[in-house]
mmCIF file of C-alpha atoms and ligand atoms in Angstrom:
data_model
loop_
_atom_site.group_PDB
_atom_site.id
_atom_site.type_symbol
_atom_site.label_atom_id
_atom_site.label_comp_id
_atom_site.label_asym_id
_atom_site.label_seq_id
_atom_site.Cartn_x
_atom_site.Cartn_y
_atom_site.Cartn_z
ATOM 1 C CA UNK A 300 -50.436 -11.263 -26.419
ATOM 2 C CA UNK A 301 -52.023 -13.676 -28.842
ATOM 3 C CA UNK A 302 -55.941 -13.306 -26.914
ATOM 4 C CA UNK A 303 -57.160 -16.928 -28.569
ATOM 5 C CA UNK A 304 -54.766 -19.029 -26.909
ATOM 6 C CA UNK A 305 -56.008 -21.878 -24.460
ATOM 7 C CA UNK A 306 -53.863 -24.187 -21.747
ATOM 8 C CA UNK A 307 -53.560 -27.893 -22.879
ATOM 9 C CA UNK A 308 -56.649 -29.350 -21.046
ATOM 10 C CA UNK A 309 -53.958 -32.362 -20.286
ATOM 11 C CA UNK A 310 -51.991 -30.343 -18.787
ATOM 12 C CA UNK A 311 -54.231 -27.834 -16.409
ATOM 13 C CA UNK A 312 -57.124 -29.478 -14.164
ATOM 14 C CA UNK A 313 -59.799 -27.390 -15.751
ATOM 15 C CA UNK A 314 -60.118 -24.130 -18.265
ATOM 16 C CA UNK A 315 -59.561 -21.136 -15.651
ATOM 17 C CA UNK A 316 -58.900 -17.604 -17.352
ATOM 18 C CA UNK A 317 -55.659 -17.689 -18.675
ATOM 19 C CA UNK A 318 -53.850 -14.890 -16.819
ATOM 20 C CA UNK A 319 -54.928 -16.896 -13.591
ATOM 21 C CA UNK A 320 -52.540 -19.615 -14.414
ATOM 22 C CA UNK A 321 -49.077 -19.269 -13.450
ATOM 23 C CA UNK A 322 -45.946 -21.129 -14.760
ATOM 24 C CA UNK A 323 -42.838 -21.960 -12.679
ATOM 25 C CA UNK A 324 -40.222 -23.587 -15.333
ATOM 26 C CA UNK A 325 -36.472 -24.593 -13.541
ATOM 27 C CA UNK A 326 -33.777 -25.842 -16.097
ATOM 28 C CA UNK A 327 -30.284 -27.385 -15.845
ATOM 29 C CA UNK A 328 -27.553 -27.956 -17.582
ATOM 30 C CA UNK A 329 -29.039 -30.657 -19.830
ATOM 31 C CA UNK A 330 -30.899 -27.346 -21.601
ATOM 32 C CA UNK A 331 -27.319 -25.621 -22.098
ATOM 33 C CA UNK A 332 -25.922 -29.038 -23.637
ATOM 34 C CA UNK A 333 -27.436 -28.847 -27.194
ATOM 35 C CA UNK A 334 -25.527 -25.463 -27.145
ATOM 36 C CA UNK A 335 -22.228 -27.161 -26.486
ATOM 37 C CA UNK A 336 -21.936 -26.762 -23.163
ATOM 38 C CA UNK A 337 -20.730 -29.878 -20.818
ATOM 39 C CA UNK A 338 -23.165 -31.155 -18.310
ATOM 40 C CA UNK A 339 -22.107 -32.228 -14.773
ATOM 41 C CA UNK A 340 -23.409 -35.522 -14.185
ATOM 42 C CA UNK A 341 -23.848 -37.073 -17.761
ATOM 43 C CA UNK A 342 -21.184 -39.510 -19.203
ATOM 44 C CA UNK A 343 -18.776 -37.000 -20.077
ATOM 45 C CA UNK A 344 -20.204 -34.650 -17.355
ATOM 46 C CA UNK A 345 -17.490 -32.301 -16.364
ATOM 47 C CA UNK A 346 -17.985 -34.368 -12.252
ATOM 48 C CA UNK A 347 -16.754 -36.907 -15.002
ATOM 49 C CA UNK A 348 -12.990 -36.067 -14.896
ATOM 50 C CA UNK A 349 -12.947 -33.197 -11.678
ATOM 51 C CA UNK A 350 -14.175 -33.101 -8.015
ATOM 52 C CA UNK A 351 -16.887 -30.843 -7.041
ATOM 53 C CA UNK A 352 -15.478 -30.676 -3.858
ATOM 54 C CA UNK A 353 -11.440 -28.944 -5.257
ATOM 55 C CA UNK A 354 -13.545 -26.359 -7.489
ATOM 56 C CA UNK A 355 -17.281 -25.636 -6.415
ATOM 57 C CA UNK A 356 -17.212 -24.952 -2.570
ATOM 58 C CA UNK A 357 -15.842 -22.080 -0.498
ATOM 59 C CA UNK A 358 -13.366 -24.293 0.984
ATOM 60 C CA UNK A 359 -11.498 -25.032 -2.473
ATOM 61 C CA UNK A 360 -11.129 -21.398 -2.996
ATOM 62 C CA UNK A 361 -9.572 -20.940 0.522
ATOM 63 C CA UNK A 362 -7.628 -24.035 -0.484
ATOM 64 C CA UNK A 363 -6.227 -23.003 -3.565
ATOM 65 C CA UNK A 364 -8.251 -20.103 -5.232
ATOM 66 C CA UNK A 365 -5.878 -20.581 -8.326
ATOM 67 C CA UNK A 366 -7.401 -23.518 -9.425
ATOM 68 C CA UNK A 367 -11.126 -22.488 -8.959
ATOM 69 C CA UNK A 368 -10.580 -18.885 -10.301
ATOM 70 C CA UNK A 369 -8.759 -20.504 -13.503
ATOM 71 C CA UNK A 370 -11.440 -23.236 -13.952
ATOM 72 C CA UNK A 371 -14.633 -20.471 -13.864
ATOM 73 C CA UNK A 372 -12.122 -18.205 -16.044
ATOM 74 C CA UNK A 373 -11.973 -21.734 -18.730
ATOM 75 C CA UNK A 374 -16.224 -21.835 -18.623
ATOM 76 C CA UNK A 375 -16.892 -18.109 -17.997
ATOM 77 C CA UNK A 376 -14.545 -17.922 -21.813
ATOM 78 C CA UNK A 377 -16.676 -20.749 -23.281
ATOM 79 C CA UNK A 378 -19.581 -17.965 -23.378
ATOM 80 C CA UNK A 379 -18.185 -16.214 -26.139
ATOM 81 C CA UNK A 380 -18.059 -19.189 -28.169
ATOM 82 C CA UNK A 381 -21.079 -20.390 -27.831
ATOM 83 C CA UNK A 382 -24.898 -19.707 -28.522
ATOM 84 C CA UNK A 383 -28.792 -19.924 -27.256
ATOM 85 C CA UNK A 384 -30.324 -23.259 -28.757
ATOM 86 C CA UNK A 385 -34.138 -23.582 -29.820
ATOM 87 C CA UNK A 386 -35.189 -24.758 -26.223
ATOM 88 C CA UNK A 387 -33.803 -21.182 -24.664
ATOM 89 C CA UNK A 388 -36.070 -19.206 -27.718
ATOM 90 C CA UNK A 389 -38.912 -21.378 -27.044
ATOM 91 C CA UNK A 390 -39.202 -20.467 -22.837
ATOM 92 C CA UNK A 391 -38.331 -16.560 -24.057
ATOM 93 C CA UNK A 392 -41.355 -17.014 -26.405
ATOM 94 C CA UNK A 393 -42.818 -18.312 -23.431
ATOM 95 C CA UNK A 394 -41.766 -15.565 -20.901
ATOM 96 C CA UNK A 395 -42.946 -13.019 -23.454
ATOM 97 C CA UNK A 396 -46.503 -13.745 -24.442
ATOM 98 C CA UNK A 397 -47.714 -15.742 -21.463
ATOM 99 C CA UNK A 398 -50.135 -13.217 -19.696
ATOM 100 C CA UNK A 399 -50.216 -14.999 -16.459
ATOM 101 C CA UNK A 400 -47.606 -15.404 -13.900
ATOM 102 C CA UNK A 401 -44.386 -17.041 -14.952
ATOM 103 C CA UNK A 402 -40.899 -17.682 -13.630
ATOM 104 C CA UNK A 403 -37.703 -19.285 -15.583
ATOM 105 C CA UNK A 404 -35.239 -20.446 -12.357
ATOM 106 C CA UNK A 405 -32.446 -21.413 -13.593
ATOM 107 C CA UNK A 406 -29.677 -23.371 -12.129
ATOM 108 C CA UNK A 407 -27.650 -22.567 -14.512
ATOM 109 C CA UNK A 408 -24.575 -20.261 -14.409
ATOM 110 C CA UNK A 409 -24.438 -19.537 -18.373
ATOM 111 C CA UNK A 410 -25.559 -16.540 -19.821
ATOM 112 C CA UNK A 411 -27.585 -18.583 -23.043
ATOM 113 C CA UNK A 412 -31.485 -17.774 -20.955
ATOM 114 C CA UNK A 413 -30.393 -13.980 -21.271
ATOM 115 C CA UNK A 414 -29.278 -13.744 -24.657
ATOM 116 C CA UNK A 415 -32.348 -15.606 -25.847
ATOM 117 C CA UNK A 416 -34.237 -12.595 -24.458
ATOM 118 C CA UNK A 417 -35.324 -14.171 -20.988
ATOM 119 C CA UNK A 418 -36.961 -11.302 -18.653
ATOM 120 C CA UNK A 419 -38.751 -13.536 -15.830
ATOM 121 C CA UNK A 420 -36.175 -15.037 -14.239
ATOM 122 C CA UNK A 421 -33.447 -15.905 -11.528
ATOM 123 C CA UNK A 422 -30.346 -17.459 -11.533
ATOM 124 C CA UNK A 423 -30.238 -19.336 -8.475
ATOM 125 C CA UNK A 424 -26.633 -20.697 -8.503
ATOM 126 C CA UNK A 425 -25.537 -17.199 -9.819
ATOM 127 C CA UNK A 426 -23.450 -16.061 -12.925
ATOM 128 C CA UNK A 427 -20.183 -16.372 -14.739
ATOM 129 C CA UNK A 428 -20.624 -13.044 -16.385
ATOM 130 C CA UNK A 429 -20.122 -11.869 -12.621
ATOM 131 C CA UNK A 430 -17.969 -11.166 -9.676
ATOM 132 C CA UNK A 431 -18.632 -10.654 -6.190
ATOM 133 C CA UNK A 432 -16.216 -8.311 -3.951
ATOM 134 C CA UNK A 433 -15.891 -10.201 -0.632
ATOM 135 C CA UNK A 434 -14.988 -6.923 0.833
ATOM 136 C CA UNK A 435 -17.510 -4.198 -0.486
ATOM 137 C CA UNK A 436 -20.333 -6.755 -1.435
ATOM 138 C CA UNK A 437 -20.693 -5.359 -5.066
ATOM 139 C CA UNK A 438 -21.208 -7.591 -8.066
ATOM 140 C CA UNK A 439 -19.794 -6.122 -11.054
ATOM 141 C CA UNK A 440 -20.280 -7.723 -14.576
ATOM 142 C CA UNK A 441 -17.457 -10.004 -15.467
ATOM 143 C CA UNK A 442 -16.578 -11.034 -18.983
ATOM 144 C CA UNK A 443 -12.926 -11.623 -19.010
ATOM 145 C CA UNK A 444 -10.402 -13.340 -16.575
ATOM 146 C CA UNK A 445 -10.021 -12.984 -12.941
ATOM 147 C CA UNK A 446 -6.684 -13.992 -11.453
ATOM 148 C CA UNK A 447 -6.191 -14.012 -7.766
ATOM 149 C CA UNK A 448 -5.806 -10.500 -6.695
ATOM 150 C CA UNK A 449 -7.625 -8.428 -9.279
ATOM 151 C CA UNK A 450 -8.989 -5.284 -7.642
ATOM 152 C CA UNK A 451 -12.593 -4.913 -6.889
ATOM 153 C CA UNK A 452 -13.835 -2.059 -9.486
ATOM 154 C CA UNK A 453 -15.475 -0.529 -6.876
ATOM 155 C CA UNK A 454 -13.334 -0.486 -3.562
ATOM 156 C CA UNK A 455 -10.182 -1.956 -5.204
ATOM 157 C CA UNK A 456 -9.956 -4.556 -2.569
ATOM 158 C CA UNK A 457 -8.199 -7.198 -4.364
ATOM 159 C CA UNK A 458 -10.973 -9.592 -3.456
ATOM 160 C CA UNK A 459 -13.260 -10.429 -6.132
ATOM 161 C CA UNK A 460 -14.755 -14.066 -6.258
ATOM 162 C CA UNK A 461 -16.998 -15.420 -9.251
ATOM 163 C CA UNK A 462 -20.671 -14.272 -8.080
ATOM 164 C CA UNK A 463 -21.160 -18.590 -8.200
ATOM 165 C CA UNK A 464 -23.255 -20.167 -5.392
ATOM 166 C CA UNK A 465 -21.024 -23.533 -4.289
ATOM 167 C CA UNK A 466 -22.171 -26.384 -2.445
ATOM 168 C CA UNK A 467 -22.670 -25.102 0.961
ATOM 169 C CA UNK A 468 -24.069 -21.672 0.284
ATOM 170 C CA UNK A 469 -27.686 -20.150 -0.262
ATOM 171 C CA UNK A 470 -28.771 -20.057 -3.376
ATOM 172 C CA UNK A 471 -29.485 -16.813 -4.824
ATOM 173 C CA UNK A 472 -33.387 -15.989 -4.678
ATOM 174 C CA UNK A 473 -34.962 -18.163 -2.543
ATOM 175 C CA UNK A 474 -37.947 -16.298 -1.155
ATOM 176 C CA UNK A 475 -38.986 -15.392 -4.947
ATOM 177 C CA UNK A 476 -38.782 -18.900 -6.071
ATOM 178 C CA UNK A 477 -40.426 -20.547 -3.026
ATOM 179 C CA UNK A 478 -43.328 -17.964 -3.502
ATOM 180 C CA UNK A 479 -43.414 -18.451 -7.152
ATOM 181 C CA UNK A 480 -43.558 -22.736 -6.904
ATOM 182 C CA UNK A 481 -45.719 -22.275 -3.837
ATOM 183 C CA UNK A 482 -48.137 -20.937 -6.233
ATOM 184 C CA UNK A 483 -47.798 -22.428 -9.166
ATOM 185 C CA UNK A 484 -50.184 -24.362 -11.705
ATOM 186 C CA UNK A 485 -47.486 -26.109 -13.353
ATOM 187 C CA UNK A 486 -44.087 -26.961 -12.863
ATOM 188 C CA UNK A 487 -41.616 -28.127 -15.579
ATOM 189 C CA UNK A 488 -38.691 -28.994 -15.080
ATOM 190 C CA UNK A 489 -35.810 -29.118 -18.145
ATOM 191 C CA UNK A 490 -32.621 -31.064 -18.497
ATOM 192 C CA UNK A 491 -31.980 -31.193 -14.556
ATOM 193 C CA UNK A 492 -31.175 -34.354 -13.166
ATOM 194 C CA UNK A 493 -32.424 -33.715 -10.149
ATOM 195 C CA UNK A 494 -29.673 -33.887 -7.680
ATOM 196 C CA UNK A 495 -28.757 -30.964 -6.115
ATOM 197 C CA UNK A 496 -30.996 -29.061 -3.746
ATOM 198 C CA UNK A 497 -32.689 -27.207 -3.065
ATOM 199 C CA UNK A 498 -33.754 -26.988 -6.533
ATOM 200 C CA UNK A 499 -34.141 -30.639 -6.687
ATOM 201 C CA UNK A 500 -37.098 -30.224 -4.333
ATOM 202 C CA UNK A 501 -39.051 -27.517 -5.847
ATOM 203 C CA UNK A 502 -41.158 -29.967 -7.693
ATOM 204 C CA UNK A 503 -42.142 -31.494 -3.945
ATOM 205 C CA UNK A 504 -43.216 -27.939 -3.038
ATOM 206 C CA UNK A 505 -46.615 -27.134 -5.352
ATOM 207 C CA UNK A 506 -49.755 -26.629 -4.078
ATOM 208 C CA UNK A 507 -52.208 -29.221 -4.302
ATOM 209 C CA UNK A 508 -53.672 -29.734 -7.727
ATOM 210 C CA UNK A 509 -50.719 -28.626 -9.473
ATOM 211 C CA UNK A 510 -49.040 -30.346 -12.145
ATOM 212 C CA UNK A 511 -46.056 -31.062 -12.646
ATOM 213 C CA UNK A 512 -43.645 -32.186 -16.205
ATOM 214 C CA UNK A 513 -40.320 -33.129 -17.002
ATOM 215 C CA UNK A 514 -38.473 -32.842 -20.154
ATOM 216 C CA UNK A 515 -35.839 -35.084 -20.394
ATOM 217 C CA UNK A 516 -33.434 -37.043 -22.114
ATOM 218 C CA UNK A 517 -34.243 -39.484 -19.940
ATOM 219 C CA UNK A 518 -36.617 -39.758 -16.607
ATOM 220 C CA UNK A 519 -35.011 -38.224 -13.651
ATOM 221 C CA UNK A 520 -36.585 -40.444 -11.170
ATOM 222 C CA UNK A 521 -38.457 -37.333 -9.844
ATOM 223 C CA UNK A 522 -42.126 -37.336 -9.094
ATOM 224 C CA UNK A 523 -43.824 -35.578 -11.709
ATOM 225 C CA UNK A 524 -47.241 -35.656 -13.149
ATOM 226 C CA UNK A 525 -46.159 -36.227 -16.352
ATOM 227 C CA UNK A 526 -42.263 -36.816 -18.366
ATOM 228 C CA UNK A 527 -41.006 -37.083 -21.403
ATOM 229 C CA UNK A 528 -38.208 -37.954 -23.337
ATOM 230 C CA UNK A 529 -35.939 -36.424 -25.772
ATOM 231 C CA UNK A 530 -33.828 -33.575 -26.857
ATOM 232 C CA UNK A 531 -34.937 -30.271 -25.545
ATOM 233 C CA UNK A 532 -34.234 -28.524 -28.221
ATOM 234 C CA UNK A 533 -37.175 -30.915 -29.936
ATOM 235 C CA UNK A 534 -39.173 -30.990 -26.725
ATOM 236 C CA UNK A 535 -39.284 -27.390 -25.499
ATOM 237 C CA UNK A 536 -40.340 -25.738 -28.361
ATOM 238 C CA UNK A 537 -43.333 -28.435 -29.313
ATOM 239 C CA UNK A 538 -44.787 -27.768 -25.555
ATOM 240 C CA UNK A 539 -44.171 -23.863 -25.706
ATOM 241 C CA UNK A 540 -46.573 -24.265 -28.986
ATOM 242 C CA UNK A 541 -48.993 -26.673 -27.178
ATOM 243 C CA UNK A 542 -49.098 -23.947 -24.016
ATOM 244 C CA UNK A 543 -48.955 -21.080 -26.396
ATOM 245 C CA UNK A 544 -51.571 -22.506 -29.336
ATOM 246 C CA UNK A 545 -53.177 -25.103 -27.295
HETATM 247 C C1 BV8 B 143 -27.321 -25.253 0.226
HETATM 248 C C2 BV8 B 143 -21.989 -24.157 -8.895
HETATM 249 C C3 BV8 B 143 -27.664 -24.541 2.473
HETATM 250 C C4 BV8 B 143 -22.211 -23.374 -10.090
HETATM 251 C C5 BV8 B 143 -23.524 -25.790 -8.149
HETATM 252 C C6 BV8 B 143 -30.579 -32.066 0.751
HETATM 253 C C7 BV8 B 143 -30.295 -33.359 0.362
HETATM 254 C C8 BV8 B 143 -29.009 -33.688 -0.084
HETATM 255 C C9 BV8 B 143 -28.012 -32.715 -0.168
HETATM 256 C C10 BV8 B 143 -28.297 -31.434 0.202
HETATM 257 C C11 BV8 B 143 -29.575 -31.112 0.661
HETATM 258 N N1 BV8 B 143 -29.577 -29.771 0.948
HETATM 259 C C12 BV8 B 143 -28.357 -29.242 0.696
HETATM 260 C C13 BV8 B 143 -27.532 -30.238 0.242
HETATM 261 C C14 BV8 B 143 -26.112 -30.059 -0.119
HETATM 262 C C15 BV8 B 143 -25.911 -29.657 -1.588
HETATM 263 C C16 BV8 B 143 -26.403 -30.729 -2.504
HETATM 264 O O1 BV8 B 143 -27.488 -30.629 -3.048
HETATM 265 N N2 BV8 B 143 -25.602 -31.754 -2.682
HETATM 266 C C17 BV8 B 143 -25.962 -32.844 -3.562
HETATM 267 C C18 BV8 B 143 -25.039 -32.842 -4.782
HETATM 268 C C19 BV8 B 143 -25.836 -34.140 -2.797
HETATM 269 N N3 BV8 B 143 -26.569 -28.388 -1.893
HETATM 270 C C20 BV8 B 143 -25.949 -27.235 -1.598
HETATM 271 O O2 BV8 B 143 -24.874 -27.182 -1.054
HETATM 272 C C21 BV8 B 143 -26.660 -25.944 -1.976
HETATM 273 N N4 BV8 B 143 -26.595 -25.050 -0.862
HETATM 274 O O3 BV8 B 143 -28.114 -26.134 0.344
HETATM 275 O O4 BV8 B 143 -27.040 -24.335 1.210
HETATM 276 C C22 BV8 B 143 -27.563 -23.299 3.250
HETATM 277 C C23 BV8 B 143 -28.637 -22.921 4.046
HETATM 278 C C24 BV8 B 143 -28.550 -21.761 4.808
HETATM 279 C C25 BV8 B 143 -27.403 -20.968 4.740
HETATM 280 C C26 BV8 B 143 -26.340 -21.343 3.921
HETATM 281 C C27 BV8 B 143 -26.406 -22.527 3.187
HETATM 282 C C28 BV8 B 143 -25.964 -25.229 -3.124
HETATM 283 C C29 BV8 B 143 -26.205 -25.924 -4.416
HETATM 284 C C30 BV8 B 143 -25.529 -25.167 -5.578
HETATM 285 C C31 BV8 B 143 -24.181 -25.748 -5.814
HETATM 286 N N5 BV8 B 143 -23.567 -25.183 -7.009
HETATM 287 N N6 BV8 B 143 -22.698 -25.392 -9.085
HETATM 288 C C32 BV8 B 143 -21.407 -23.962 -11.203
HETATM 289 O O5 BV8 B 143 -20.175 -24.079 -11.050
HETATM 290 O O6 BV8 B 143 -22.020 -24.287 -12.210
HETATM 291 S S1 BV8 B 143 -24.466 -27.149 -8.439
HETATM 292 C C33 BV8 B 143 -24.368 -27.676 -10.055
HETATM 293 O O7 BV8 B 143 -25.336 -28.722 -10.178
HETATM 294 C C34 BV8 B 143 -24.761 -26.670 -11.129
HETATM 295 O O8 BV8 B 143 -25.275 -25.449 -10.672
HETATM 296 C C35 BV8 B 143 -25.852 -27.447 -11.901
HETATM 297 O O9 BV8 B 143 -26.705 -26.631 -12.576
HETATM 298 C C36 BV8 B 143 -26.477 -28.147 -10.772
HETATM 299 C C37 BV8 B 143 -27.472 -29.221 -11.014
HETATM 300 O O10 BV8 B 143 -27.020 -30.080 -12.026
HETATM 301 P P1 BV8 B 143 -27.916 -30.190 -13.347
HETATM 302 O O11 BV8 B 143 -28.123 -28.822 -13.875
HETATM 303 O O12 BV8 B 143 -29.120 -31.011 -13.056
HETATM 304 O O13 BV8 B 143 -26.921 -30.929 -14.335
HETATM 305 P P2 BV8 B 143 -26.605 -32.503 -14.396
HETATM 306 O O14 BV8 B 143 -25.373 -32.649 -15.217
HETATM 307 O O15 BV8 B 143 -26.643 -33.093 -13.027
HETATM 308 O O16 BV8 B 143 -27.852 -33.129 -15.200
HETATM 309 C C38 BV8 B 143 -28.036 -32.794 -16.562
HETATM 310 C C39 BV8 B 143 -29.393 -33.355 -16.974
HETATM 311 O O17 BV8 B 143 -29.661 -32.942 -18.321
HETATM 312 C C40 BV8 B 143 -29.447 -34.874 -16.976
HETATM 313 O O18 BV8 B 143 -30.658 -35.295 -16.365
HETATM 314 C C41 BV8 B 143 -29.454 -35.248 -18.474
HETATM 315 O O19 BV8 B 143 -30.227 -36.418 -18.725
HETATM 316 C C42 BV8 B 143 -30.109 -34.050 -19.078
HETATM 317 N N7 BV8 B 143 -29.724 -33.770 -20.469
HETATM 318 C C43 BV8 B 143 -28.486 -33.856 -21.027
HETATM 319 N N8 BV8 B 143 -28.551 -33.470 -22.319
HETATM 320 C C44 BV8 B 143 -29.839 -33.118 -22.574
HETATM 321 C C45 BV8 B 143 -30.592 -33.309 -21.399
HETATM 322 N N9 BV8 B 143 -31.911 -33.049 -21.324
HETATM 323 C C46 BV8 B 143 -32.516 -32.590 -22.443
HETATM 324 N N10 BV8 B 143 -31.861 -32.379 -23.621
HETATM 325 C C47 BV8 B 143 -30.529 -32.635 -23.717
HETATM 326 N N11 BV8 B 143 -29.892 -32.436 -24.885
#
């Protein structure tokens, strides 16, 4: 722990000992995108060119599992071929020498947080690198492909099902994040736009005197304290050094 660093007095209402001051960060895909991974809702989003509705809901599995198991078995490949950016270093810098509270939720289902050494932190739409048995419950971790009718590991139940949470299901983690925002100091939100929920609300759900940032390429439209604008492979890094140096 680096014992003379101070919070930004911009961004905390007041010097309070350090370890007193908790952190709540919640990413998106925009943080995975300098990495080379497609975004949903950005120009050439992948909601660009496919419905969420035929791959990322319970219903469009039922429908024709085929297609959604091939699709997560196309991104879940990607991981090998790609790697953590400066922006997921900078919050495992973050997660490892801030002494007070701190929480990474990610909405992310990539595996680029982990490999950069994250610790603190929940994936709250769940994992590629995992499947789910619908018919003993256990996740196993998944690296290669999962065609329709691969046994479970465990039961051998050929019913595994990406461990993914799609539109219409609880998100993974809830009572840890909702504890974690409900007492949080600051709140930063990175390369989300904003629009799915519950994550979309988190910001709405800090205690009084809490601030709140976004790091963006551009503003969300969300109501935060403070925003700015840019890369966040240029962003995240310069703010983990103001939090971390002050
Ligand atoms: C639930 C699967 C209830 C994983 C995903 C309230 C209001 C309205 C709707 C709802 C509501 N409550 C619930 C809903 C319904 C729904 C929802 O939110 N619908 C929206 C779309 C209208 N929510 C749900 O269904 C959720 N479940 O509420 O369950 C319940 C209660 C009890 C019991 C049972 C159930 C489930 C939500 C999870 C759905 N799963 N995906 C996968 O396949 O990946 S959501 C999907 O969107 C991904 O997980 C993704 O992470 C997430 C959010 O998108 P973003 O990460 O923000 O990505 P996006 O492309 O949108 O934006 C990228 C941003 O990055 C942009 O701002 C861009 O500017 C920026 N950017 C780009 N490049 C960079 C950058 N920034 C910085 N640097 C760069 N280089």
């Amino acid at each position: 722990m680096n014992p003379d660093v101070r919070p930004r007095a911009d961004l905390y209402p007041g010097a309070r000992p350090r370890s007193d001051l908790g952190i709540v960060v919640l990413t998106g895909a925009g943080i995975s995108a300098e990495s080379g991974l497609a975004t949903f809702r950005d120009a050439n989003g992948l909601w660009a060119s496919l419905r969420p509705q035929d791959l990322a809901t319970p219903e469009a599995f039922a429908r024709d599992p085929d297609t959604v198991l091939a699709w997560y078995d196309a991104r879940r490949s990607q991981l090998a071929e790609v790697e953590p950016n400066e922006a997921h270093h900078a919050l495992a810098r973050l997660d490892r020498e801030w002494p007070g509270e701190f929480l990474l939720v990610t909405q992310n289902v990539d595996d680029l947080h982990a490999r950069a050494g994250g610790r603190r932190m929940v994936q709250m739409h769940g994992a590629l690198a995992r499947a789910r048995c619908t018919a003993c419950e256990a996740v196993h971790a998944w690296t290669g492909g999962m065609p329709r009718g691969t046994p479970c590991p465990g039961c051998s139940q050929p019913a595994l099902r990406p461990d993914i949470v799609w539109f219409g299901e609880m998100p993974m983690a809830m009572p840890r994040i909702l504890a974690a925002v409900g007492q949080a100091d600051l709140f930063v939100a990175i390369g989300t736009s904003g629009t799915v929920h519950p994550a979309a609300g988190l910001v709405g759900r800090l205690p009084p005197g809490a601030r709140s940032l976004e790091l963006n390429l551009e503003a969300s439209g969300g109501r935060f304290t403070d925003s700015r604008q840019g890369p966040a492979t240029r962003l995240v890094p310069a703010f983990v050094d103001e939090m971390l140096c002050g």
